[in-house]
């Protein structure tokens, strides 16, 4: 089945850019998502990209997709303390209804 | 748009008891999903409904678990004879056709 990998921790200074990386195994993946989870809460959809796109920008968020390497990244510009949370990469493959998630990257923003 | 609503937010029960969780999806969404999330892990898929039909079940969904969506609106997830390993956050999500899934805040289950 699909496997999604993320690094577990990232620490950045307030005002810097954060880059969170994700790799996946299923080349038939059609949609790729980034969700944010704050302590004790559910998952908030941040952004997503369709597999025929290379890049998507949404305000401070930039998603890059390298289909050849099966690599997805999320860049957060001008990172703020409110961005501290766990970020999950999730993949939706063709012919399946389920999302496959990575273990999440805990982003810590240092004031 | 009131978002996905889950009830209760927290449930503490003794091992061996039955528990039931409820999920109210976003009103126009025809698809509903249940996931389970344990500490330090990403959510894992449990089951999927399109309207009232349960179309996909994970092998994680043992015979002690049952889910329903009787009228294609709200859904319930029941766990019978709970075990320590059932302690987790149970997340519900909904979507409209192939649109992104939107999640509720989850029900945290603790087994004593």
PDB file of C-alpha atoms in Angstrom:
ATOM      1  CA  UNK A   1       0.000   0.000   0.000  1.00  0.00           C
ATOM      2  CA  UNK A   2       0.838   3.656  -0.012  1.00  0.00           C
ATOM      3  CA  UNK A   3       3.579   4.864   2.315  1.00  0.00           C
ATOM      4  CA  UNK A   4       4.060   8.522   3.269  1.00  0.00           C
ATOM      5  CA  UNK A   5       7.180   9.729   5.076  1.00  0.00           C
ATOM      6  CA  UNK A   6       7.908  13.018   6.819  1.00  0.00           C
ATOM      7  CA  UNK A   7      10.648  14.250   9.098  1.00  0.00           C
ATOM      8  CA  UNK A   8       9.307  14.464  12.639  1.00  0.00           C
ATOM      9  CA  UNK A   9      10.566  17.844  13.850  1.00  0.00           C
ATOM     10  CA  UNK A  10      11.406  21.291  12.476  1.00  0.00           C
ATOM     11  CA  UNK A  11      12.445  24.368  14.416  1.00  0.00           C
ATOM     12  CA  UNK A  12      12.606  27.860  12.891  1.00  0.00           C
ATOM     13  CA  UNK A  13      12.912  31.426  14.084  1.00  0.00           C
ATOM     14  CA  UNK A  14       9.928  33.746  13.843  1.00  0.00           C
ATOM     15  CA  UNK A  15       9.983  35.613  10.543  1.00  0.00           C
ATOM     16  CA  UNK A  16      12.024  32.960   8.716  1.00  0.00           C
ATOM     17  CA  UNK A  17      10.627  30.580   6.098  1.00  0.00           C
ATOM     18  CA  UNK A  18       9.742  27.006   7.041  1.00  0.00           C
ATOM     19  CA  UNK A  19       9.991  24.128   4.594  1.00  0.00           C
ATOM     20  CA  UNK A  20       8.302  20.839   5.478  1.00  0.00           C
ATOM     21  CA  UNK A  21       9.060  17.863   3.257  1.00  0.00           C
ATOM     22  CA  UNK A  22       7.162  14.697   2.416  1.00  0.00           C
ATOM     23  CA  UNK A  23       7.830  11.665   0.234  1.00  0.00           C
ATOM     24  CA  UNK A  24       5.313   9.105  -0.957  1.00  0.00           C
ATOM     25  CA  UNK A  25       5.448   5.828  -2.825  1.00  0.00           C
ATOM     26  CA  UNK A  26       2.337   5.538  -5.013  1.00  0.00           C
ATOM     27  CA  UNK A  27       2.909   7.160  -8.400  1.00  0.00           C
ATOM     28  CA  UNK A  28      -0.832   7.001  -9.152  1.00  0.00           C
ATOM     29  CA  UNK A  29      -1.576   9.486  -6.357  1.00  0.00           C
ATOM     30  CA  UNK A  30      -3.992  12.078  -7.692  1.00  0.00           C
ATOM     31  CA  UNK A  31      -4.369  14.671  -4.927  1.00  0.00           C
ATOM     32  CA  UNK A  32      -1.829  15.596  -2.261  1.00  0.00           C
ATOM     33  CA  UNK A  33      -2.790  17.568   0.835  1.00  0.00           C
ATOM     34  CA  UNK A  34      -1.341  19.483   3.739  1.00  0.00           C
ATOM     35  CA  UNK A  35      -3.249  19.540   7.024  1.00  0.00           C
ATOM     36  CA  UNK A  36      -2.424  21.380  10.269  1.00  0.00           C
ATOM     37  CA  UNK A  37      -3.215  20.013  13.726  1.00  0.00           C
ATOM     38  CA  UNK A  38      -3.021  22.053  16.909  1.00  0.00           C
ATOM     39  CA  UNK A  39      -2.993  20.353  20.349  1.00  0.00           C
ATOM     40  CA  UNK A  40      -6.270  18.631  21.190  1.00  0.00           C
ATOM     41  CA  UNK A  41      -7.874  19.634  17.916  1.00  0.00           C
ATOM     42  CA  UNK A  42      -8.818  18.004  14.645  1.00  0.00           C
ATOM     43  CA  UNK A  43      -7.126  18.539  11.309  1.00  0.00           C
ATOM     44  CA  UNK A  44      -7.420  21.817   9.448  1.00  0.00           C
ATOM     45  CA  UNK A  45      -7.050  21.669   5.664  1.00  0.00           C
ATOM     46  CA  UNK A  46      -4.331  24.118   4.635  1.00  0.00           C
ATOM     47  CA  UNK A  47      -3.926  23.506   0.936  1.00  0.00           C
ATOM     48  CA  UNK A  48      -3.800  20.774  -1.688  1.00  0.00           C
ATOM     49  CA  UNK A  49      -2.385  20.161  -5.135  1.00  0.00           C
ATOM     50  CA  UNK A  50      -3.513  18.033  -8.027  1.00  0.00           C
ATOM     51  CA  UNK A  51      -0.919  15.662  -9.442  1.00  0.00           C
ATOM     52  CA  UNK A  52      -0.753  17.442 -12.820  1.00  0.00           C
ATOM     53  CA  UNK A  53       0.511  20.621 -11.139  1.00  0.00           C
ATOM     54  CA  UNK A  54       4.072  21.444 -10.085  1.00  0.00           C
ATOM     55  CA  UNK A  55       3.374  24.369  -7.788  1.00  0.00           C
ATOM     56  CA  UNK A  56       0.557  26.079  -5.985  1.00  0.00           C
ATOM     57  CA  UNK A  57       0.731  29.321  -4.022  1.00  0.00           C
ATOM     58  CA  UNK A  58      -1.826  30.502  -1.497  1.00  0.00           C
ATOM     59  CA  UNK A  59      -0.861  33.616   0.471  1.00  0.00           C
ATOM     60  CA  UNK A  60       2.066  32.589   2.748  1.00  0.00           C
ATOM     61  CA  UNK A  61       1.896  28.952   1.629  1.00  0.00           C
ATOM     62  CA  UNK A  62       3.704  27.467  -1.367  1.00  0.00           C
ATOM     63  CA  UNK A  63       3.359  23.812  -2.315  1.00  0.00           C
ATOM     64  CA  UNK A  64       5.910  22.198  -4.627  1.00  0.00           C
ATOM     65  CA  UNK A  65       5.385  18.782  -6.199  1.00  0.00           C
ATOM     66  CA  UNK A  66       8.121  16.726  -7.864  1.00  0.00           C
ATOM     67  CA  UNK A  67       6.301  13.750  -9.338  1.00  0.00           C
ATOM     68  CA  UNK A  68       9.464  12.114 -10.641  1.00  0.00           C
ATOM     69  CA  UNK A  69      10.952  11.932  -7.154  1.00  0.00           C
ATOM     70  CA  UNK A  70       7.525  11.570  -5.454  1.00  0.00           C
ATOM     71  CA  UNK A  71       8.386  14.534  -3.247  1.00  0.00           C
ATOM     72  CA  UNK A  72       6.033  17.156  -1.867  1.00  0.00           C
ATOM     73  CA  UNK A  73       6.988  20.234   0.133  1.00  0.00           C
ATOM     74  CA  UNK A  74       5.177  22.989   1.999  1.00  0.00           C
ATOM     75  CA  UNK A  75       6.867  26.363   2.403  1.00  0.00           C
ATOM     76  CA  UNK A  76       5.507  28.797   4.961  1.00  0.00           C
ATOM     77  CA  UNK A  77       6.793  32.327   4.432  1.00  0.00           C
ATOM     78  CA  UNK A  78       7.302  34.720   7.361  1.00  0.00           C
ATOM     79  CA  UNK A  79       6.606  31.983   9.930  1.00  0.00           C
ATOM     80  CA  UNK A  80       4.732  33.190  13.021  1.00  0.00           C
ATOM     81  CA  UNK A  81       4.377  31.697  16.507  1.00  0.00           C
ATOM     82  CA  UNK A  82       0.776  30.846  15.611  1.00  0.00           C
ATOM     83  CA  UNK A  83       2.126  28.484  12.960  1.00  0.00           C
ATOM     84  CA  UNK A  84       3.490  26.186  15.681  1.00  0.00           C
ATOM     85  CA  UNK A  85       1.605  22.906  15.194  1.00  0.00           C
ATOM     86  CA  UNK A  86       1.908  19.464  13.644  1.00  0.00           C
ATOM     87  CA  UNK A  87       1.718  19.415   9.844  1.00  0.00           C
ATOM     88  CA  UNK A  88       0.517  16.299   8.047  1.00  0.00           C
ATOM     89  CA  UNK A  89       1.103  15.358   4.454  1.00  0.00           C
ATOM     90  CA  UNK A  90      -1.703  13.193   3.035  1.00  0.00           C
ATOM     91  CA  UNK A  91      -2.112  11.446  -0.282  1.00  0.00           C
ATOM     92  CA  UNK A  92      -5.213  10.305  -2.154  1.00  0.00           C
ATOM     93  CA  UNK A  93      -4.634   7.596  -4.736  1.00  0.00           C
ATOM     94  CA  UNK A  94      -6.701   6.740  -7.765  1.00  0.00           C
ATOM     95  CA  UNK A  95      -9.363   4.119  -7.083  1.00  0.00           C
ATOM     96  CA  UNK A  96      -9.332   4.665  -3.326  1.00  0.00           C
ATOM     97  CA  UNK A  97     -11.499   6.740  -1.044  1.00  0.00           C
ATOM     98  CA  UNK A  98      -9.069   6.955   1.833  1.00  0.00           C
ATOM     99  CA  UNK A  99      -6.326   9.421   2.619  1.00  0.00           C
ATOM    100  CA  UNK A 100      -2.937   8.020   3.629  1.00  0.00           C
ATOM    101  CA  UNK A 101      -1.146  10.258   6.115  1.00  0.00           C
ATOM    102  CA  UNK A 102       2.443  10.681   7.180  1.00  0.00           C
ATOM    103  CA  UNK A 103       3.311  10.728  10.877  1.00  0.00           C
ATOM    104  CA  UNK A 104       3.383  14.511  10.904  1.00  0.00           C
ATOM    105  CA  UNK A 105       6.094  17.154  11.305  1.00  0.00           C
ATOM    106  CA  UNK A 106       6.056  19.138  14.526  1.00  0.00           C
ATOM    107  CA  UNK A 107       6.921  22.745  13.714  1.00  0.00           C
ATOM    108  CA  UNK A 108       8.255  24.833  16.572  1.00  0.00           C
ATOM    109  CA  UNK A 109       8.606  28.576  16.026  1.00  0.00           C
ATOM    110  CA  UNK A 110      11.135  30.352  18.227  1.00  0.00           C
ATOM    111  CA  UNK A 111      10.202  33.980  19.037  1.00  0.00           C
TER     112      UNK A 111
ATOM    113  CA  UNK B   1     -21.075  26.225   6.900  1.00  0.00           C
ATOM    114  CA  UNK B   2     -20.909  24.947  10.485  1.00  0.00           C
ATOM    115  CA  UNK B   3     -18.158  22.410   9.895  1.00  0.00           C
ATOM    116  CA  UNK B   4     -17.995  18.760  10.917  1.00  0.00           C
ATOM    117  CA  UNK B   5     -19.306  18.211  14.435  1.00  0.00           C
ATOM    118  CA  UNK B   6     -18.362  15.281  16.675  1.00  0.00           C
ATOM    119  CA  UNK B   7     -19.856  14.244  19.992  1.00  0.00           C
ATOM    120  CA  UNK B   8     -18.692  13.663  22.640  1.00  0.00           C
ATOM    121  CA  UNK B   9     -15.308  15.404  22.604  1.00  0.00           C
ATOM    122  CA  UNK B  10     -13.979  13.121  25.313  1.00  0.00           C
ATOM    123  CA  UNK B  11     -15.080   9.702  26.519  1.00  0.00           C
ATOM    124  CA  UNK B  12     -13.628   7.783  29.460  1.00  0.00           C
ATOM    125  CA  UNK B  13     -14.843   4.261  29.972  1.00  0.00           C
ATOM    126  CA  UNK B  14     -13.859   1.000  31.614  1.00  0.00           C
ATOM    127  CA  UNK B  15     -12.441  -1.863  29.636  1.00  0.00           C
ATOM    128  CA  UNK B  16     -15.188  -4.126  28.345  1.00  0.00           C
ATOM    129  CA  UNK B  17     -17.829  -1.413  28.034  1.00  0.00           C
ATOM    130  CA  UNK B  18     -19.469  -0.359  24.775  1.00  0.00           C
ATOM    131  CA  UNK B  19     -19.134   3.185  23.461  1.00  0.00           C
ATOM    132  CA  UNK B  20     -20.811   5.088  20.637  1.00  0.00           C
ATOM    133  CA  UNK B  21     -19.632   8.248  18.915  1.00  0.00           C
ATOM    134  CA  UNK B  22     -21.607  10.548  16.669  1.00  0.00           C
ATOM    135  CA  UNK B  23     -20.517  12.600  13.673  1.00  0.00           C
ATOM    136  CA  UNK B  24     -22.540  15.288  11.904  1.00  0.00           C
ATOM    137  CA  UNK B  25     -20.953  16.123   8.553  1.00  0.00           C
ATOM    138  CA  UNK B  26     -21.125  19.386   6.648  1.00  0.00           C
ATOM    139  CA  UNK B  27     -24.723  19.406   5.445  1.00  0.00           C
ATOM    140  CA  UNK B  28     -24.233  19.177   1.687  1.00  0.00           C
ATOM    141  CA  UNK B  29     -21.462  16.554   1.853  1.00  0.00           C
ATOM    142  CA  UNK B  30     -22.402  13.109   0.569  1.00  0.00           C
ATOM    143  CA  UNK B  31     -19.179  11.384   1.654  1.00  0.00           C
ATOM    144  CA  UNK B  32     -18.276  10.594   5.257  1.00  0.00           C
ATOM    145  CA  UNK B  33     -15.097   9.001   6.636  1.00  0.00           C
ATOM    146  CA  UNK B  34     -13.885   7.707   9.988  1.00  0.00           C
ATOM    147  CA  UNK B  35     -10.213   7.696  10.968  1.00  0.00           C
ATOM    148  CA  UNK B  36      -8.334   6.723  14.118  1.00  0.00           C
ATOM    149  CA  UNK B  37      -5.298   8.591  15.395  1.00  0.00           C
ATOM    150  CA  UNK B  38      -2.984   7.338  18.130  1.00  0.00           C
ATOM    151  CA  UNK B  39      -0.332   9.399  19.884  1.00  0.00           C
ATOM    152  CA  UNK B  40       2.527  10.426  17.622  1.00  0.00           C
ATOM    153  CA  UNK B  41       0.902   8.982  14.505  1.00  0.00           C
ATOM    154  CA  UNK B  42      -1.048  10.302  11.568  1.00  0.00           C
ATOM    155  CA  UNK B  43      -4.720   9.396  11.177  1.00  0.00           C
ATOM    156  CA  UNK B  44      -5.457   5.904   9.879  1.00  0.00           C
ATOM    157  CA  UNK B  45      -8.484   5.192   7.729  1.00  0.00           C
ATOM    158  CA  UNK B  46     -11.272   3.082   9.227  1.00  0.00           C
ATOM    159  CA  UNK B  47     -14.299   3.304   6.958  1.00  0.00           C
ATOM    160  CA  UNK B  48     -16.078   5.332   4.267  1.00  0.00           C
ATOM    161  CA  UNK B  49     -19.721   6.061   3.444  1.00  0.00           C
ATOM    162  CA  UNK B  50     -21.204   7.474   0.272  1.00  0.00           C
ATOM    163  CA  UNK B  51     -24.661   8.639   1.291  1.00  0.00           C
ATOM    164  CA  UNK B  52     -25.970   5.742   3.419  1.00  0.00           C
ATOM    165  CA  UNK B  53     -23.857   3.026   1.797  1.00  0.00           C
ATOM    166  CA  UNK B  54     -20.701   1.814   3.550  1.00  0.00           C
ATOM    167  CA  UNK B  55     -18.380   1.292   0.596  1.00  0.00           C
ATOM    168  CA  UNK B  56     -14.983   0.681   2.129  1.00  0.00           C
ATOM    169  CA  UNK B  57     -13.709  -0.762   5.415  1.00  0.00           C
ATOM    170  CA  UNK B  58     -10.146  -1.022   6.637  1.00  0.00           C
ATOM    171  CA  UNK B  59      -8.786  -4.239   8.090  1.00  0.00           C
ATOM    172  CA  UNK B  60      -8.274  -2.110  11.237  1.00  0.00           C
ATOM    173  CA  UNK B  61     -12.039  -2.235  11.681  1.00  0.00           C
ATOM    174  CA  UNK B  62     -12.361  -5.435  13.688  1.00  0.00           C
ATOM    175  CA  UNK B  63     -15.713  -7.132  14.293  1.00  0.00           C
ATOM    176  CA  UNK B  64     -16.036  -5.172  17.560  1.00  0.00           C
ATOM    177  CA  UNK B  65     -16.402  -1.990  15.503  1.00  0.00           C
ATOM    178  CA  UNK B  66     -19.526  -1.045  13.601  1.00  0.00           C
ATOM    179  CA  UNK B  67     -20.420   2.145  11.788  1.00  0.00           C
ATOM    180  CA  UNK B  68     -23.711   3.333  10.380  1.00  0.00           C
ATOM    181  CA  UNK B  69     -25.071   6.247   8.423  1.00  0.00           C
ATOM    182  CA  UNK B  70     -28.756   5.371   8.318  1.00  0.00           C
ATOM    183  CA  UNK B  71     -30.202   8.321   6.418  1.00  0.00           C
ATOM    184  CA  UNK B  72     -27.091   9.518   4.658  1.00  0.00           C
ATOM    185  CA  UNK B  73     -26.630  12.389   7.091  1.00  0.00           C
ATOM    186  CA  UNK B  74     -25.082  11.826  10.554  1.00  0.00           C
ATOM    187  CA  UNK B  75     -23.038   8.714  11.320  1.00  0.00           C
ATOM    188  CA  UNK B  76     -22.319   6.670  14.440  1.00  0.00           C
ATOM    189  CA  UNK B  77     -19.292   4.568  15.278  1.00  0.00           C
ATOM    190  CA  UNK B  78     -19.764   1.925  17.971  1.00  0.00           C
ATOM    191  CA  UNK B  79     -17.035  -0.039  19.692  1.00  0.00           C
ATOM    192  CA  UNK B  80     -18.140  -3.095  21.639  1.00  0.00           C
ATOM    193  CA  UNK B  81     -16.189  -4.690  24.497  1.00  0.00           C
ATOM    194  CA  UNK B  82     -13.579  -1.955  24.497  1.00  0.00           C
ATOM    195  CA  UNK B  83      -9.920  -2.859  24.981  1.00  0.00           C
ATOM    196  CA  UNK B  84      -6.919  -0.817  26.134  1.00  0.00           C
ATOM    197  CA  UNK B  85      -5.674  -0.662  22.554  1.00  0.00           C
ATOM    198  CA  UNK B  86      -8.831   1.197  21.494  1.00  0.00           C
ATOM    199  CA  UNK B  87      -7.624   4.327  23.302  1.00  0.00           C
ATOM    200  CA  UNK B  88      -7.182   6.906  20.552  1.00  0.00           C
ATOM    201  CA  UNK B  89      -8.651   9.983  18.924  1.00  0.00           C
ATOM    202  CA  UNK B  90     -11.491   9.064  16.547  1.00  0.00           C
ATOM    203  CA  UNK B  91     -11.801  11.563  13.730  1.00  0.00           C
ATOM    204  CA  UNK B  92     -14.673  12.053  11.334  1.00  0.00           C
ATOM    205  CA  UNK B  93     -14.338  13.803   7.989  1.00  0.00           C
ATOM    206  CA  UNK B  94     -16.722  14.665   5.190  1.00  0.00           C
ATOM    207  CA  UNK B  95     -16.445  15.773   1.598  1.00  0.00           C
ATOM    208  CA  UNK B  96     -18.491  16.494  -1.467  1.00  0.00           C
ATOM    209  CA  UNK B  97     -17.610  13.974  -4.198  1.00  0.00           C
ATOM    210  CA  UNK B  98     -13.881  14.353  -5.031  1.00  0.00           C
ATOM    211  CA  UNK B  99     -13.381  17.539  -3.039  1.00  0.00           C
ATOM    212  CA  UNK B 100     -10.990  17.695  -0.047  1.00  0.00           C
ATOM    213  CA  UNK B 101     -11.970  16.053   3.208  1.00  0.00           C
ATOM    214  CA  UNK B 102     -12.820  18.345   6.101  1.00  0.00           C
ATOM    215  CA  UNK B 103     -12.281  17.026   9.596  1.00  0.00           C
ATOM    216  CA  UNK B 104     -14.063  17.466  12.890  1.00  0.00           C
ATOM    217  CA  UNK B 105     -12.280  18.011  16.206  1.00  0.00           C
ATOM    218  CA  UNK B 106     -12.481  14.328  17.066  1.00  0.00           C
ATOM    219  CA  UNK B 107     -13.588  12.226  20.029  1.00  0.00           C
ATOM    220  CA  UNK B 108     -10.795  11.268  22.406  1.00  0.00           C
ATOM    221  CA  UNK B 109     -11.413   7.824  23.907  1.00  0.00           C
ATOM    222  CA  UNK B 110      -9.621   6.749  27.079  1.00  0.00           C
ATOM    223  CA  UNK B 111      -9.984   3.178  28.347  1.00  0.00           C
ATOM    224  CA  UNK B 112      -9.374   2.657  32.071  1.00  0.00           C
TER     225      UNK B 112
END
